[in-house]
Tab-separated table of C-alpha atoms in Angstrom:
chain	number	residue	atom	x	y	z
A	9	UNK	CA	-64.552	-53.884	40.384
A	10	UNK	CA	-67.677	-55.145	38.400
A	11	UNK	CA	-68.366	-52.342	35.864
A	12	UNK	CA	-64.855	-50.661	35.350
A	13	UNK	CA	-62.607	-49.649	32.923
A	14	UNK	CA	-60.459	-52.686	31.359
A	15	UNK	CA	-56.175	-51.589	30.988
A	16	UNK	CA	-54.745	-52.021	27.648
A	17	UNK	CA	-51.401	-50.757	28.036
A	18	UNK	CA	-48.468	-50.427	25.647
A	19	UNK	CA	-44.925	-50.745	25.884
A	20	UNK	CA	-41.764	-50.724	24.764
A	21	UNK	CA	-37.884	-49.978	25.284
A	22	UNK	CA	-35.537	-52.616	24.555
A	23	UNK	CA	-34.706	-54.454	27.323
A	24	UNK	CA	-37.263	-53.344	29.961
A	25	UNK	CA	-38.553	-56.876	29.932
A	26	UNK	CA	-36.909	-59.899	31.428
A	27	UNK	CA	-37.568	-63.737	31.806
A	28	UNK	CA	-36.892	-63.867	35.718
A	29	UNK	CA	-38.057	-68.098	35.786
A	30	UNK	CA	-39.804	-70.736	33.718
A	31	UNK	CA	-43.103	-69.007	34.998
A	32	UNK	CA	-42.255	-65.253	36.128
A	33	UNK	CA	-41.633	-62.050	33.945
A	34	UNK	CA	-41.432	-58.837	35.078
A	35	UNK	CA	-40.778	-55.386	33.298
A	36	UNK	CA	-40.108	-51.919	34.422
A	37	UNK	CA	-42.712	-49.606	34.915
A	38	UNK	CA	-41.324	-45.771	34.078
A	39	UNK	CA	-42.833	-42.596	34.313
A	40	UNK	CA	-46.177	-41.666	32.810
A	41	UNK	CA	-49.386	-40.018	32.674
A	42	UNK	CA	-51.418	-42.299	34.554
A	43	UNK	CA	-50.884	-45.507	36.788
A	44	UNK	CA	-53.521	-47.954	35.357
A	45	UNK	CA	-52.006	-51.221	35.163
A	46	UNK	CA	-50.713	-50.322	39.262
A	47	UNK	CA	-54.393	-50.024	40.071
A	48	UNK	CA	-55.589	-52.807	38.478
A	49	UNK	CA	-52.872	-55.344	39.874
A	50	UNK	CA	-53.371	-53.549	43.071
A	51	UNK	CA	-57.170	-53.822	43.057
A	52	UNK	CA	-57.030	-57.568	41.963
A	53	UNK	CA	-53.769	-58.866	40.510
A	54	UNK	CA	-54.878	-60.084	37.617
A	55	UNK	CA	-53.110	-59.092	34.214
A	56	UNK	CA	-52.741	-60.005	30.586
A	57	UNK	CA	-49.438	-59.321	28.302
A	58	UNK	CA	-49.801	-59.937	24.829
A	59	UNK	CA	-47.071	-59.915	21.921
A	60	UNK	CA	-48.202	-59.649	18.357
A	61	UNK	CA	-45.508	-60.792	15.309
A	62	UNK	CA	-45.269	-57.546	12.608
A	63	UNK	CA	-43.275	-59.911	10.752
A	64	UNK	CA	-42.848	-63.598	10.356
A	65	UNK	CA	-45.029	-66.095	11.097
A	66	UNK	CA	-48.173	-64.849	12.222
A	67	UNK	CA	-48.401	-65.338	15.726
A	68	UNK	CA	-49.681	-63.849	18.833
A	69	UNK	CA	-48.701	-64.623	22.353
A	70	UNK	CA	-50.597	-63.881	25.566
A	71	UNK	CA	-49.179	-64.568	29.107
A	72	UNK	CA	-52.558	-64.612	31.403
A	73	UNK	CA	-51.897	-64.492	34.930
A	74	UNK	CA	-51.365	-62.317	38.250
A	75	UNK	CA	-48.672	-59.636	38.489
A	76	UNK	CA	-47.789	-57.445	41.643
A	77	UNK	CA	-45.975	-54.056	41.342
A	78	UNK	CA	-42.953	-53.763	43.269
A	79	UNK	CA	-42.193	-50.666	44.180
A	80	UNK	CA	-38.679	-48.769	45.183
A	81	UNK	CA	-38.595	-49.359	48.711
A	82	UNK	CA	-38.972	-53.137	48.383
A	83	UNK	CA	-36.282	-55.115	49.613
A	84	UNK	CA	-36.512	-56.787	46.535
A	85	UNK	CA	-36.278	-53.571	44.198
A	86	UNK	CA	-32.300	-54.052	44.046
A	87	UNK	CA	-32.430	-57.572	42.854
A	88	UNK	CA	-35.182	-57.558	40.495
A	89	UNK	CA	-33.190	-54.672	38.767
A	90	UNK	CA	-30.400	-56.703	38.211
A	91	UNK	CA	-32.489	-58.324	35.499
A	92	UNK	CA	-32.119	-55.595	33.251
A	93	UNK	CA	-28.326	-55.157	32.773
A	94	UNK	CA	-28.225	-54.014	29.309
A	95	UNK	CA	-31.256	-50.389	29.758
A	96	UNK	CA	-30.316	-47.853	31.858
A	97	UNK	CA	-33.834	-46.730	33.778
A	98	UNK	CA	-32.664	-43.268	35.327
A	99	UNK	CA	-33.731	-40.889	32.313
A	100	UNK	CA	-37.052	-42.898	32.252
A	101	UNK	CA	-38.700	-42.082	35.987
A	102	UNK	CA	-39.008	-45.833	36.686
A	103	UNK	CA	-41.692	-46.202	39.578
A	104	UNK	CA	-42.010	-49.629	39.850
A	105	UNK	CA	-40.785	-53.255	38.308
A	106	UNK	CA	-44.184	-55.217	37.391
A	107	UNK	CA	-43.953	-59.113	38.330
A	108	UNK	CA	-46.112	-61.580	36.439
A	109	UNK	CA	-46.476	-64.860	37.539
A	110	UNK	CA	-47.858	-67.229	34.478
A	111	UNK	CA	-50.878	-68.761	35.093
A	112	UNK	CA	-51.615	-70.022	31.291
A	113	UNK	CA	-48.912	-69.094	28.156
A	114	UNK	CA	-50.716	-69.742	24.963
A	115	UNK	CA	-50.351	-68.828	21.237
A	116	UNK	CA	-52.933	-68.168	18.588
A	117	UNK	CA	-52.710	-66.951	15.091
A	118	UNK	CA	-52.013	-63.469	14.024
A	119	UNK	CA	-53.546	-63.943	10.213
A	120	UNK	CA	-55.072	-60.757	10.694
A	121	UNK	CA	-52.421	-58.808	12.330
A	122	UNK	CA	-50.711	-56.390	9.873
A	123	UNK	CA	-47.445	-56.526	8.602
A	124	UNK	CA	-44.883	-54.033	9.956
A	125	UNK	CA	-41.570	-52.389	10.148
A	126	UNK	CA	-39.266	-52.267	13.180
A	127	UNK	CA	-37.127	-49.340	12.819
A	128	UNK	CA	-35.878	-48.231	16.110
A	129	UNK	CA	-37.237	-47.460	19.735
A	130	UNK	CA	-38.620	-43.518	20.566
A	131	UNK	CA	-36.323	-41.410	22.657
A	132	UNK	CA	-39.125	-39.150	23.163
A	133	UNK	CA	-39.399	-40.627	26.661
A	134	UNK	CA	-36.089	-40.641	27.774
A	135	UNK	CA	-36.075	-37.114	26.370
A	136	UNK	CA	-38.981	-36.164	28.672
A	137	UNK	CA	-38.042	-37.647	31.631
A	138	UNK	CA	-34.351	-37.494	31.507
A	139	UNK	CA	-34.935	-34.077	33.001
A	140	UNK	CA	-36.591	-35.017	36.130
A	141	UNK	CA	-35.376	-35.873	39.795
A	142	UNK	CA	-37.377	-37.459	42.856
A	143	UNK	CA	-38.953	-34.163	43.374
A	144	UNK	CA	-39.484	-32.986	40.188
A	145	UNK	CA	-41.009	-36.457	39.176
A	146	UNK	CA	-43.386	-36.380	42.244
A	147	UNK	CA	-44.823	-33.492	41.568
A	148	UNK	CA	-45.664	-34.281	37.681
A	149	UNK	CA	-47.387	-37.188	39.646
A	150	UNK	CA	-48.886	-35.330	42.160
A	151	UNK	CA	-50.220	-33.176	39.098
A	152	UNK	CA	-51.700	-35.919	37.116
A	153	UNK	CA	-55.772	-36.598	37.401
A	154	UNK	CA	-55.060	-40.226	36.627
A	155	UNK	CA	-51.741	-41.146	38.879
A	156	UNK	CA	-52.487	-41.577	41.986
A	157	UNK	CA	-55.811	-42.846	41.147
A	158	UNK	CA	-56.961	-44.974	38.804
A	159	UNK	CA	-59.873	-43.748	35.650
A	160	UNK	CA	-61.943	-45.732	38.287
A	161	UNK	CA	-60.973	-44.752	41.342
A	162	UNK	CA	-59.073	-47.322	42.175
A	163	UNK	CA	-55.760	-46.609	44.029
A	164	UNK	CA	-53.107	-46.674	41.431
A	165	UNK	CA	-49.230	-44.946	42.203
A	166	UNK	CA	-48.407	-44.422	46.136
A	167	UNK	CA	-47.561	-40.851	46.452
A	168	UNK	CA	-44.937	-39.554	47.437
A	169	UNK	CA	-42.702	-42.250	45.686
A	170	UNK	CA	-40.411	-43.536	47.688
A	171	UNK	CA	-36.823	-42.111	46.724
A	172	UNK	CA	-35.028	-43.968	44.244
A	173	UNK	CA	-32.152	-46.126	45.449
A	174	UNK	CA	-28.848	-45.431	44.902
A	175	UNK	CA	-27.334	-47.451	41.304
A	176	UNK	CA	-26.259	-50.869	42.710
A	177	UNK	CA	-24.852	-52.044	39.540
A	178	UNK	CA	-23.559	-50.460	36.398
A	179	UNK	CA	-25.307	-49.887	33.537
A	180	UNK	CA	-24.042	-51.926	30.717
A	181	UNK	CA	-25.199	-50.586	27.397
A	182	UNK	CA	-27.027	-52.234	24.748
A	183	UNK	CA	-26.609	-55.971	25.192
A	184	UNK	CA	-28.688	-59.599	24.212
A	185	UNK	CA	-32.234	-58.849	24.914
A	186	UNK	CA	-33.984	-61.654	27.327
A	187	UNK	CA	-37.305	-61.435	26.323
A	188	UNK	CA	-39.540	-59.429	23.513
A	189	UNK	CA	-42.087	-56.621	23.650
């Protein structure tokens, strides 16, 4: 699209992000109020993620390249998951596991990046979405201006989600993180 919107998109939870190869990433994509950064990779694959240092040495770090979202019915669902061992993703509606193949890795300086705390993750959305089953998730979805279809009009979440897979692995607790947010 020419003239649309351009996806900044935040995120977080401790170890929802995972180093799959010397040039792939991918994180999980959970439950939300809109499906931007599906529509975009959907409408061209292209995607940015960026990691700024609070503390430290001032850096920032931007991963520029194309990412696909893989969604639940994806023969490949089961072992991308397995790259997560150490978050449990049920209590957080997870919809799809974003891949990012890395085009360009560079760093810059952060001298103008604040400095910053670190105290713990929110549990607000576990809270939220904790609650939630298939159903219940798809029609929060199906409810949502911004879900199925992008701010642009783009198409962004497939609706009905496919049901989510049965647990093919346990959930480990807290463990080492493999990559940074």
């Amino acid at each position: 699209m020419d003239n649309g919107t351009v996806n900044l998109s935040p995120k977080g939870l401790t170890g929802s992000f995972a180093v799959l190869d010397d040039h792939t990433v991918a994180y999980l994509d959970f439950a939300g109020s809109n499906a931007e950064t599906i529509a975009h990779l959907r409408e061209n694959g292209r995607i940015t993620l960026m990691w700024c240092a609070f503390d430290g040495p001032p850096t920032i770090v931007r991963v520029h390249g194309r990412g696909e979202p893989v969604f639940r019915d994806d023969p490949r669902w089961s072992d991308l998951l397995a790259h997560f061992p150490t978050i449990d993703p049920r209590p957080h509606g997870l919809r799809a596991i974003i891949v990012v193949r890395a085009d360009l890795i560079r760093d810059t300086c952060g001298f103008a990046v604040p400095l910053m705390t670190y105290e713990a993750d929110r549990d607000l959305h576990g809270r939220r979405f904790a609650r939630e089953d298939d159903e219940s998730l798809g029609a929060y979805f199906a409810a949502k201006d911004h879900v199925a279809t992008s701010l642009d009009g783009l198409p962004g979440l497939p609706l009905p989600l496919p049901p989510t897979p049965p647990a093919t692995r346990p959930v480990t607790g807290p463990g080492p993180v493999t990559g940074a947010h």
